[in-house]
Coordinates of C-alpha atoms and ligand atoms in Angstrom, one line a residue:
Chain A
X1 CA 0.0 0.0 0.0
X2 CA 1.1 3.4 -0.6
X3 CA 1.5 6.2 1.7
X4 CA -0.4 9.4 1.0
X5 CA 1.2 11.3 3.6
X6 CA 4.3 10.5 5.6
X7 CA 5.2 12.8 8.4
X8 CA 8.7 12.9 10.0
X9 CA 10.1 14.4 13.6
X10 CA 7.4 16.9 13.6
X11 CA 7.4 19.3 16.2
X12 CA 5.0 22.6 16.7
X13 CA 4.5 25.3 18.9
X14 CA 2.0 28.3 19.5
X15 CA 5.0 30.3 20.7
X16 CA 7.2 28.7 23.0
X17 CA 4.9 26.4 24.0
X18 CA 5.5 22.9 22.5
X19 CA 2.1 21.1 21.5
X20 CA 3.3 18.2 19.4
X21 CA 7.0 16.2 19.7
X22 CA 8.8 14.6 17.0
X23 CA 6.0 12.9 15.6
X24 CA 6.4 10.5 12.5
X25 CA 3.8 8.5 11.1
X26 CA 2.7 7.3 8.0
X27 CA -0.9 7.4 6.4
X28 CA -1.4 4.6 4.0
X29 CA -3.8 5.9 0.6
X30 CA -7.2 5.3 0.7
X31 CA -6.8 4.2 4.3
X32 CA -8.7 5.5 7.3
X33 CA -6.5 6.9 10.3
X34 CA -8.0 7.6 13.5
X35 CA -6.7 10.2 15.9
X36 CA -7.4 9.3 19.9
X37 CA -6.3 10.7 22.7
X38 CA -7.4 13.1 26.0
X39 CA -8.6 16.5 25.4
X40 CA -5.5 19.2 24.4
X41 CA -3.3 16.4 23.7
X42 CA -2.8 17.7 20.4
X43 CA -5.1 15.9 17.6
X44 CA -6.7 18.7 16.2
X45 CA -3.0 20.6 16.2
X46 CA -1.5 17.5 14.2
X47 CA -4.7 17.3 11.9
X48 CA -4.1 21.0 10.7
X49 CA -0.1 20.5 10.2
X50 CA -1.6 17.5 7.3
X51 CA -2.8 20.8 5.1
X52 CA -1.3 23.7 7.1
X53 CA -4.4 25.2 8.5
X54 CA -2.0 26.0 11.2
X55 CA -0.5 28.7 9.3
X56 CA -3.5 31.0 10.3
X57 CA -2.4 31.1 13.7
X58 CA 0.4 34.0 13.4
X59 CA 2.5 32.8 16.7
X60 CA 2.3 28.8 15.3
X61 CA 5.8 27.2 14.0
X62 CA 6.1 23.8 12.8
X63 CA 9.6 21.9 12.0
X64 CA 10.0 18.9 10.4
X65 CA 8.4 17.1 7.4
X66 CA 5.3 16.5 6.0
X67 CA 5.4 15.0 2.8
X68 CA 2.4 14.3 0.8
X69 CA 2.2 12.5 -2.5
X70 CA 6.3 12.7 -2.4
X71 CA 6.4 16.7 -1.7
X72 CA 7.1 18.7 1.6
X73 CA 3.9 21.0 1.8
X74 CA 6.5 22.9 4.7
X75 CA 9.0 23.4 1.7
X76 CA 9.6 27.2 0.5
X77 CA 7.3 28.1 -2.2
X78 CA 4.1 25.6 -1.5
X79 CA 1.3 26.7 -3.0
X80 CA -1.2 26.8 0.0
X81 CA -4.6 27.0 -1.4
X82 CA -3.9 24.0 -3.8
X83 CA -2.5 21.8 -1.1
X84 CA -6.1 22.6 0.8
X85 CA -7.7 21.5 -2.4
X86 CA -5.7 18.3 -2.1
X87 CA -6.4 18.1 1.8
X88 CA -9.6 19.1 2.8
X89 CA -11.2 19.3 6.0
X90 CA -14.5 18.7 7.8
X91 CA -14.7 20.6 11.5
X92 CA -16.8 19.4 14.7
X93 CA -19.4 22.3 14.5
X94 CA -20.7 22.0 11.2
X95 CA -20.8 25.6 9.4
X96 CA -22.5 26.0 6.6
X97 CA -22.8 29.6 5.5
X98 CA -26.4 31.3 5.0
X99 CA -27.0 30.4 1.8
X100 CA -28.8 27.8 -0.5
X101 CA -28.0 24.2 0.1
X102 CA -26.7 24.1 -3.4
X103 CA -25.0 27.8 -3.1
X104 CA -23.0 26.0 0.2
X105 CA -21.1 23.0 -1.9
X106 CA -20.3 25.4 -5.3
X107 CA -19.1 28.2 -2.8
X108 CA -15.4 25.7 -2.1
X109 CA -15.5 25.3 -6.4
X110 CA -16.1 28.9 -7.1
X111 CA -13.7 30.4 -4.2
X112 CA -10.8 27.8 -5.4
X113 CA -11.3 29.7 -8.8
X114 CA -12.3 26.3 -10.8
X115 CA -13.4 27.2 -14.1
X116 CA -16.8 25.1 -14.9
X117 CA -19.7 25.8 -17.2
X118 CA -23.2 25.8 -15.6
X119 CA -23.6 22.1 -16.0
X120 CA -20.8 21.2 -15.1
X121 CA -21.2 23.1 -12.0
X122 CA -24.2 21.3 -11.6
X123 CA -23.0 17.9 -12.4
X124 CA -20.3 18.4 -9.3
X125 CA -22.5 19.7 -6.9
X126 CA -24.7 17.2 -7.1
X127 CA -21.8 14.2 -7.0
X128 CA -20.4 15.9 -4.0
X129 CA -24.0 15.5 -2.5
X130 CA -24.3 11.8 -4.0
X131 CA -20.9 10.9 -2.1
X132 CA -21.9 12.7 1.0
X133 CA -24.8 10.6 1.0
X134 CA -27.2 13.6 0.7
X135 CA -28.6 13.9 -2.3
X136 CA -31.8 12.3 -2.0
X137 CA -32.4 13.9 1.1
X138 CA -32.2 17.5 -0.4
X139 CA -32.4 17.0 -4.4
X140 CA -36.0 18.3 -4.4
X141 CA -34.6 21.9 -2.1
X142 CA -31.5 22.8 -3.4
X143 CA -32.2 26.3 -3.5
X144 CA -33.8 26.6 -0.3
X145 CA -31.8 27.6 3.0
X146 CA -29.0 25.5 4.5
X147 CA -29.4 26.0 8.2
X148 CA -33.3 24.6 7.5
X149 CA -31.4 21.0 7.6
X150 CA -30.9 18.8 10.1
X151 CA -27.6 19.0 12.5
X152 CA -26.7 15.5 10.9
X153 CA -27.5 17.0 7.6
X154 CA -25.4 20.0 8.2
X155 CA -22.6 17.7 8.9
X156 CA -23.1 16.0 5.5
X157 CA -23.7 19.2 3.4
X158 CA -20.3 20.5 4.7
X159 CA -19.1 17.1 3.8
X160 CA -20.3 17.4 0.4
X161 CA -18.7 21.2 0.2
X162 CA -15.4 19.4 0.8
X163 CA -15.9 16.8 -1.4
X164 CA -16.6 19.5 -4.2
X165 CA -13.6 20.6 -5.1
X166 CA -12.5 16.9 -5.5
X167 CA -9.9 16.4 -2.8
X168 CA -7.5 13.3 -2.4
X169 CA -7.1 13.3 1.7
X170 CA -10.2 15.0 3.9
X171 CA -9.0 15.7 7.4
X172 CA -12.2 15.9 10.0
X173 CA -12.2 17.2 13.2
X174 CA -14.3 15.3 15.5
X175 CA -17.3 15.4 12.4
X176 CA -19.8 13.5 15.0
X177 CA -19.5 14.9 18.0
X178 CA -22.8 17.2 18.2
X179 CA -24.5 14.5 16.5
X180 CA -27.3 12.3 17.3
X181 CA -26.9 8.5 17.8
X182 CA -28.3 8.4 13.9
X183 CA -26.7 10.8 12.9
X184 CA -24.0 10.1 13.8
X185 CA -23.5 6.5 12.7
X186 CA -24.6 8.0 9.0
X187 CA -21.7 9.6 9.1
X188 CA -19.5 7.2 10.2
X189 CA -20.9 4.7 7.5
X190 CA -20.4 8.1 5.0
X191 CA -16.4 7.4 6.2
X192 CA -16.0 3.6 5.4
X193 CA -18.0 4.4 2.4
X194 CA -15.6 7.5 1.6
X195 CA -12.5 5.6 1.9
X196 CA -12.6 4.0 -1.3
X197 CA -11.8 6.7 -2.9
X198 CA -10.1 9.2 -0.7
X199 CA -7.4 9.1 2.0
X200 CA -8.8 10.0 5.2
X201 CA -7.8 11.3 8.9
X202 CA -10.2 11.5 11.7
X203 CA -9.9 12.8 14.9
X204 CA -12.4 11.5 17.4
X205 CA -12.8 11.1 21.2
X206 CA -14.9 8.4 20.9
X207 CA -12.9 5.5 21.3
X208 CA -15.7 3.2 19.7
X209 CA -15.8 5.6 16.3
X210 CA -12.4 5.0 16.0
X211 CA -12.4 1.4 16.4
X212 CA -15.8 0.9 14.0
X213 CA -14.5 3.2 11.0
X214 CA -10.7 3.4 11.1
X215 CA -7.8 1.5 9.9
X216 CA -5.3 2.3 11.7
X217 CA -5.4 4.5 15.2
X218 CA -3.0 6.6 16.4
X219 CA -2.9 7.5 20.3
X220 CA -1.8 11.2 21.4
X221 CA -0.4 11.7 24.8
X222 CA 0.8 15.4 25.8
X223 CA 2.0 16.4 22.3
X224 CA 3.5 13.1 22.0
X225 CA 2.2 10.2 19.7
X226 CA 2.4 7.2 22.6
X227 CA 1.2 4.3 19.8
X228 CA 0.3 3.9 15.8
X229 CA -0.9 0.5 14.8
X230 CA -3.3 -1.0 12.9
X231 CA -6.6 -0.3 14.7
X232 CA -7.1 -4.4 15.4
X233 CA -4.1 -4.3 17.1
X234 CA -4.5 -1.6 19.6
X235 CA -8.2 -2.1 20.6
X236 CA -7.3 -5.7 21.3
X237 CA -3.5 -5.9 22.6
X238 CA -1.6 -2.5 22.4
X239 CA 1.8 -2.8 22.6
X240 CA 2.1 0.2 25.2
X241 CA 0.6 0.5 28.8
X242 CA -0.4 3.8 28.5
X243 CA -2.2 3.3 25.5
X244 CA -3.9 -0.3 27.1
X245 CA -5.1 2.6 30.1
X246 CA -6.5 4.8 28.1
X247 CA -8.9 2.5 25.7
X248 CA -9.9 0.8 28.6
X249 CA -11.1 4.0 30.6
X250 CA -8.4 3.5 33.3
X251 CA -7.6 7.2 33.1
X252 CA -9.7 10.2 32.5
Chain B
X1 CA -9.8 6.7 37.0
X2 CA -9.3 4.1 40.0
X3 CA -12.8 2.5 40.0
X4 CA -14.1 1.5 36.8
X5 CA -17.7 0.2 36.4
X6 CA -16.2 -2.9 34.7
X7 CA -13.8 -3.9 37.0
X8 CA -16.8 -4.8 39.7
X9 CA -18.4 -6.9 36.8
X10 CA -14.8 -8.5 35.9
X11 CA -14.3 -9.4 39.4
X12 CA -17.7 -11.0 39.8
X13 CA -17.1 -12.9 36.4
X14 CA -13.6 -14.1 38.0
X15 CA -15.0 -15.3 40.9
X16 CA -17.5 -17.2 38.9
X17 CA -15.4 -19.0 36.5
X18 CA -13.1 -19.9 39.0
X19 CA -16.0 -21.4 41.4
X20 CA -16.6 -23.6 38.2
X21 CA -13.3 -24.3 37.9
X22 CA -13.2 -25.5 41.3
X23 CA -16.2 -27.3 40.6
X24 CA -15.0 -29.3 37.9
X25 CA -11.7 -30.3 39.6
X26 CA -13.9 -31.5 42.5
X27 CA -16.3 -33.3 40.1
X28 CA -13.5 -35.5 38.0
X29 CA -11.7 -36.3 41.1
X30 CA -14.7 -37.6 42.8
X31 CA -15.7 -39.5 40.2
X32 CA -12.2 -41.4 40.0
X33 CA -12.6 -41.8 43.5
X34 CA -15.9 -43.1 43.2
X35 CA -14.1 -46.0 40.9
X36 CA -11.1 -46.7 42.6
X37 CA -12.7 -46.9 46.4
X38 CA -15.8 -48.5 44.7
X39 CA -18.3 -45.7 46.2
X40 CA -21.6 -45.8 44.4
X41 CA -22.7 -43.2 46.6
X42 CA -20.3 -40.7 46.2
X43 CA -20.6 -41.4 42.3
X44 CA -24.3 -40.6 42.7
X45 CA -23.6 -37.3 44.6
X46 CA -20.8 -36.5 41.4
X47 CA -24.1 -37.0 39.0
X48 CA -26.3 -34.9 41.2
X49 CA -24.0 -31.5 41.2
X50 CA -23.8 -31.5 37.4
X51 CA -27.1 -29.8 37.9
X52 CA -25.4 -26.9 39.7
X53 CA -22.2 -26.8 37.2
X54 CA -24.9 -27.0 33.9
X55 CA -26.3 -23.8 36.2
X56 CA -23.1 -21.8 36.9
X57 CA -22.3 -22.2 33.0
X58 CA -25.4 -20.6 32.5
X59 CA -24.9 -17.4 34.9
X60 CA -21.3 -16.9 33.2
X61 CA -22.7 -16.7 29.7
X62 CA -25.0 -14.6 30.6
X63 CA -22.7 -12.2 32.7
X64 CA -20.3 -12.4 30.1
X65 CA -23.0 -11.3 27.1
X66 CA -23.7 -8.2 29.6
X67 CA -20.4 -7.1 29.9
X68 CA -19.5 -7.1 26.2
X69 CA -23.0 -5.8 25.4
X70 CA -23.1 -2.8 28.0
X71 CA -19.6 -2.1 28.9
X72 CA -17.9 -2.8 25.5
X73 CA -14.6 -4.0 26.5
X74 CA -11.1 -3.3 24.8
X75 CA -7.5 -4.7 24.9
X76 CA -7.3 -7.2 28.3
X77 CA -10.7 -6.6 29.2
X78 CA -11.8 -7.8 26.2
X79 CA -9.4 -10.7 26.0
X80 CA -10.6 -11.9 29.4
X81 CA -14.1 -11.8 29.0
X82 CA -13.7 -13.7 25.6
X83 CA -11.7 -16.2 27.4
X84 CA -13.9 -16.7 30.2
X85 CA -16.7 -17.0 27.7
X86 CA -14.6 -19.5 25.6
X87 CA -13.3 -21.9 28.7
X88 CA -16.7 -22.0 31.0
X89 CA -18.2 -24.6 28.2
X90 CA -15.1 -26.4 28.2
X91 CA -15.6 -26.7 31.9
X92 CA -18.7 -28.0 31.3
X93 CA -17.8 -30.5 29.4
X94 CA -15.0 -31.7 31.2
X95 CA -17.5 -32.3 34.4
X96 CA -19.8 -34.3 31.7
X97 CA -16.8 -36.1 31.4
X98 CA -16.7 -37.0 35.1
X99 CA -21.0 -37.6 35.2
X100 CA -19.7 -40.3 32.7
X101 CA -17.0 -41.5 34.8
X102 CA -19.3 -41.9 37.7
X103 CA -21.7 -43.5 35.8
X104 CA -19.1 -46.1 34.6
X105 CA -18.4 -46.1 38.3
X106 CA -22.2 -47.2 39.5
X107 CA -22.0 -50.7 36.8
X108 CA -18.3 -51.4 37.6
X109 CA -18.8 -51.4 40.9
X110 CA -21.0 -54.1 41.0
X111 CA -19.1 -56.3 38.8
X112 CA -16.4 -58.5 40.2
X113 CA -13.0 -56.5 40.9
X114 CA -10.9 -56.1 37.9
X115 CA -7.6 -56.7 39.1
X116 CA -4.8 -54.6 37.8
X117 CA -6.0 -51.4 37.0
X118 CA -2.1 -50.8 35.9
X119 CA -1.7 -47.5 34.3
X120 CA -5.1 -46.2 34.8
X121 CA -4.4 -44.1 38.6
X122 CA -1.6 -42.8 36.6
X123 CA -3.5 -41.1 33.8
X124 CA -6.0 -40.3 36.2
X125 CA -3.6 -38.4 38.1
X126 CA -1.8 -36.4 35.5
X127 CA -5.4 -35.6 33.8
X128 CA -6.5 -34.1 37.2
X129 CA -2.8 -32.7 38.1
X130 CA -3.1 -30.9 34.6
X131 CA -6.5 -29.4 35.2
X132 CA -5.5 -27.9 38.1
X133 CA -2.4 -26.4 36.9
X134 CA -4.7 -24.7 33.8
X135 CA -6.9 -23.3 36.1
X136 CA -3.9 -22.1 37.9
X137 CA -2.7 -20.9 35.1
X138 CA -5.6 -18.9 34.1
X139 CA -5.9 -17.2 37.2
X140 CA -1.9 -16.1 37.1
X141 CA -2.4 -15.5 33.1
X142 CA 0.8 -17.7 32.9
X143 CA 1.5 -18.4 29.5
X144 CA 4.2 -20.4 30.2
X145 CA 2.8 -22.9 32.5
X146 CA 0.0 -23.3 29.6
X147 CA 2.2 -24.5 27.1
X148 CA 3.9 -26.7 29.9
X149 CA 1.1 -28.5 29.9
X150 CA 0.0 -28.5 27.0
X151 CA 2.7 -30.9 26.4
X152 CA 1.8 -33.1 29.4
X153 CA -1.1 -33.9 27.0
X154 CA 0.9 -36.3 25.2
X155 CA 1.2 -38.1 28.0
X156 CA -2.0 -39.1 28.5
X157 CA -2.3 -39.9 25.1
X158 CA 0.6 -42.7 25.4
X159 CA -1.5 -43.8 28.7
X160 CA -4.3 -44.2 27.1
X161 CA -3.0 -46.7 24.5
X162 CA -1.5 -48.9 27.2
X163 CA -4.5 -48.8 29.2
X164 CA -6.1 -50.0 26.0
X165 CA -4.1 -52.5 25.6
X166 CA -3.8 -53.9 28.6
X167 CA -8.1 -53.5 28.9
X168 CA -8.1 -55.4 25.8
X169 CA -5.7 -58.3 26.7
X170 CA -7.5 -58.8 30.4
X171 CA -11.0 -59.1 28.2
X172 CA -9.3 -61.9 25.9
X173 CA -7.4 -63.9 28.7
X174 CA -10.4 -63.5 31.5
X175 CA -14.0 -63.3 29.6
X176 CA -16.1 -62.8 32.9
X177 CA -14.1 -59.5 33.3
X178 CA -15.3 -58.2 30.6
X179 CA -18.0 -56.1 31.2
X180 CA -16.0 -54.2 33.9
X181 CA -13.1 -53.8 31.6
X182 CA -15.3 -52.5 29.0
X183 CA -16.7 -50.0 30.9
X184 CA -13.2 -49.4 32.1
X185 CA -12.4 -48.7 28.4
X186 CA -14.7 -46.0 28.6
X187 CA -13.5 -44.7 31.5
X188 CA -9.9 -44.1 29.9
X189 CA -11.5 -42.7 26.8
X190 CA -13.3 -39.9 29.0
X191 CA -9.8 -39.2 30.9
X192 CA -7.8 -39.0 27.5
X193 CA -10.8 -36.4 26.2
X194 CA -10.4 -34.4 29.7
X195 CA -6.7 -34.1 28.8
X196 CA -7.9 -32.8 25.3
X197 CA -10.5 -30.3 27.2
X198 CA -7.5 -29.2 29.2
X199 CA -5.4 -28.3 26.5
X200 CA -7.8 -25.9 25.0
X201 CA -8.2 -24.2 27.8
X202 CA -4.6 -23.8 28.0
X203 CA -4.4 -22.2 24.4
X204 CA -6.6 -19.8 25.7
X205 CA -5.0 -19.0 28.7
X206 CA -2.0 -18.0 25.9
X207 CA -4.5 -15.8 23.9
X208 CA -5.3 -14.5 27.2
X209 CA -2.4 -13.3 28.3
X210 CA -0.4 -13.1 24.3
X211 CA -3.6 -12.1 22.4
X212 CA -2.2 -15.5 20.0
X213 CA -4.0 -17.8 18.8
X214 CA -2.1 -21.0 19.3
X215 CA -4.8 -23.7 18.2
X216 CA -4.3 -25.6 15.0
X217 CA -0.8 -23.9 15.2
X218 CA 2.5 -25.6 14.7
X219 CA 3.8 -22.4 16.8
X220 CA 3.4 -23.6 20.4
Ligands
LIG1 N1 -4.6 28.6 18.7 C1 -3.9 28.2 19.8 N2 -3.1 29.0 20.4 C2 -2.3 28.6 21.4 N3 -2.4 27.4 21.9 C3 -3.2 26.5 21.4 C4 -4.0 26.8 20.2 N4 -4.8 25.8 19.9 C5 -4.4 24.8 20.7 N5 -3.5 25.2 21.6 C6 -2.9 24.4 22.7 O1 -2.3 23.2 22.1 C7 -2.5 22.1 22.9 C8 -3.2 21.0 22.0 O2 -4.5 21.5 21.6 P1 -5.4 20.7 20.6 O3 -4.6 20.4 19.4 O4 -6.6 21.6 20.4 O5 -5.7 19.4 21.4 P2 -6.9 18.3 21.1 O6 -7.5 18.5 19.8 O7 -6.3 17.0 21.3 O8 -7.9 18.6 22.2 C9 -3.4 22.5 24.1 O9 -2.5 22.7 25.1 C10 -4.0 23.8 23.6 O10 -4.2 24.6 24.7
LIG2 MG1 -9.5 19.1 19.2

């Protein structure tokens, strides 16, 4: 299997404080890799050095590598807004903006300058809602309000508006965690079904969405990445204590 | 976290698979004591208790469905409760096992002394020493120990096919012995499936404590 991204003795601070230590790992393509770990231990830092959404936070530094299809996005002269293309990213609160269900998933292909005609426009707005598993929920309201949608649908719509501008790695931020029980799994069967075709990175802290949708798991400790194994493996015998503690609720 | 919900349940499950354990120790020892000091009674009171053992299987099956069902266990936890899960019907059966024994006991008993029982305390012993020594090594998670005995299994094998013989030449030579040695023959054959029983659980003890499946593995 290939590796989509391979990340080498990262470290990164918001100043002089240190939040993640000489972290390497390797995400294999088309794989899905969960991120666990206690609250402020990091995961959502390391998530956004994967398509350096960090680089919005003036007093953030990163060193080391992240290479993704064979390139270091921290090398001189990246072009930022195409490596977000590449590397999109879903966030815990879902946020669509107040506009039309269909204005909400052409908004990423306009902004990212994407030349289409009007069907073609159409044609990908409507398979980003297909692979979001949306579509047939809103095909017959497309022009009618976003935020008159479901939470769960919310999460889905800005799903699709990732999915739009035809990324190969989506990054999400903890996509479930003001969702529903239903909701919640529909998205979580949306990232099994998503992984056929894209790369993906998930941070959850819900221990059980990890080991239902993910691949491999990663386990975050105080900036520091304790364990990475295949997801079997460390729900069933981690190699490391700490990490045997923490998926069996021995610490909070 | 010091006190998890679980660990109340996985101490309660413990307990109870380890009271079966017990059980089943007591139950195939009886029952070959039953035989050798020709005690009908005591091989009645060995049938009787199956009741409770067929009973404590039940509770553990049904704590351990609970525990996966509400408490979702991962890494050890998991393990154990698959274990436990996995060996309390292999308890069971090796106390069926005995209830066979002691129901060999009840017709041997009243048929005329079949002198030279030669190997057969022997293979009675090791069966029961290895028992205890699995439980014991389920309790200290001591993979080691299980693949000690294990081995010892291959003892009772080469037992068995002496006591065969040997139950097979005393039916030829003396013909009134030979519904005693018969049943005899049965007797051996449910001691050389305990020592099979006992092996599995050892394999699990290993998965236990290794997370490994050894079973239908060259890689003991
Ligand atoms: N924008 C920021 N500025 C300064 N410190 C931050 C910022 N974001 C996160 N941190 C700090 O970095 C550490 C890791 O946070 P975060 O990556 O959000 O953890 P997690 O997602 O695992 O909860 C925490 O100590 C947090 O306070
Ligand atoms: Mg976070």
């Amino acid at each position: 299997m290939e590796n989509k991204i391979r990340v080498s003795n990262l470290n990164f601070f918001y100043g002089k404080a240190q939040a993640l230590y000489d972290i390497s790992l390797e995400v294999p393509e088309r794989q899905v890799v969960a991120c666990i770990g206690p609250s402020g231990c990091g995961k959502s830092t390391f998530l956004r050095t994967l398509n350096r959404m960090n680089d919005t936070i003036p007093i953030a530094r990163a060193d080391g590598e992240v290479i993704v299809d064979g390139e270091n996005i921290y090398a001189p002269g990246t072009d930022v807004v195409a490596l977000r293309r590449k590397v999109g990213m879903v966030f815990q609160k879902s946020n669509p903006f107040p506009k039309s269900i269909f204005d909400n998933v052409a908004y990423g292909i306009r902004i990212n300058g994407i030349q289409t005609s009007k069907t073609d426009l159409n044609d990908r707005v409507e398979k980003a809602l297909h692979d979001a598993a949306l579509w047939n929920e809103v095909k017959d309201r497309l022009n009618t309000s976003a935020f008159g949608l479901s939470g769960g649908q919310q999460q889905r719509l800005c799903i699709a508006r990732a999915l739009a501008v035809q990324p190969e790695v989506i990054l999400m931020d903890e996509p479930a965690s003001a969702l529903d029980p239903i909701a919640t799994q529909k998205i979580e069967e949306l990232v099994v079904e998503l992984k056929r075709d894209y790369t993906i990175v998930i941070v959850t802290h819900n221990m059980q969405q990890a080991s239902r949708v993910s691949d491999r798991t990663a386990f975050f400790m105080l900036g520091k990445l304790v364990e990475y194994d295949s997801t079997q493996k460390m729900f069933q015998n981690p190699n490391e204590k700490l990490t045997e503690d923490y998926i069996t609720g021995r610490f909070g | 976290m010091d006190h998890r919900i679980i660990d109340q349940q996985l101490d309660v499950l413990r307990d109870k698979i380890l009271l079966l354990g017990g059980a089943t120790e007591s139950a195939v020892q009886r029952a070959m004591q039953s035989l050798v000091e020709r005690d009908s009674v005591l091989a009645k009171q060995v049938l009787e208790e199956d009741k409770i053992i067929d009973q404590m299987e039940l509770e553990i099956d049904r704590l351990s469905i609970e525990i996966l069902a509400l408490q979702h266990p991962a890494a050890h936890d998991l393990r154990f409760v698959i274990s436990v899960a996995k060996i309390t019907p292999i308890l069971e059966r090796i106390a069926d096992h005995a209830g066979s024994i002691a129901e060999a006991a009840l017709v041997i008993n009243i048929e005329p002394l079949v002198k030279n029982y030669v190997e057969f305390p022997m293979m009675a012993q090791t069966a029961a020493e290895m028992l205890r020594s699995a439980l014991d090594a389920f309790t200290n998670e001591d993979a080691q120990l299980s693949r000690e005995i294990i081995e010892r299994d291959k003892e009772i094998d080469t037992s068995y096919k002496k006591v065969f013989n040997a139950l097979l030449e005393m039916m030829i030579d003396n013909p009134s012995a030979t519904t005693g040695a018969a049943h005899l023959l049965f007797v051996a054959k449910h001691l050389e499936r305990i020592g099979d029983y006992v092996k599995d659980i050892c394999e699990l003890n290993v998965y236990l404590r290794e997370a490994a499946f050894i079973k239908h593995s060259r890689l003991i």
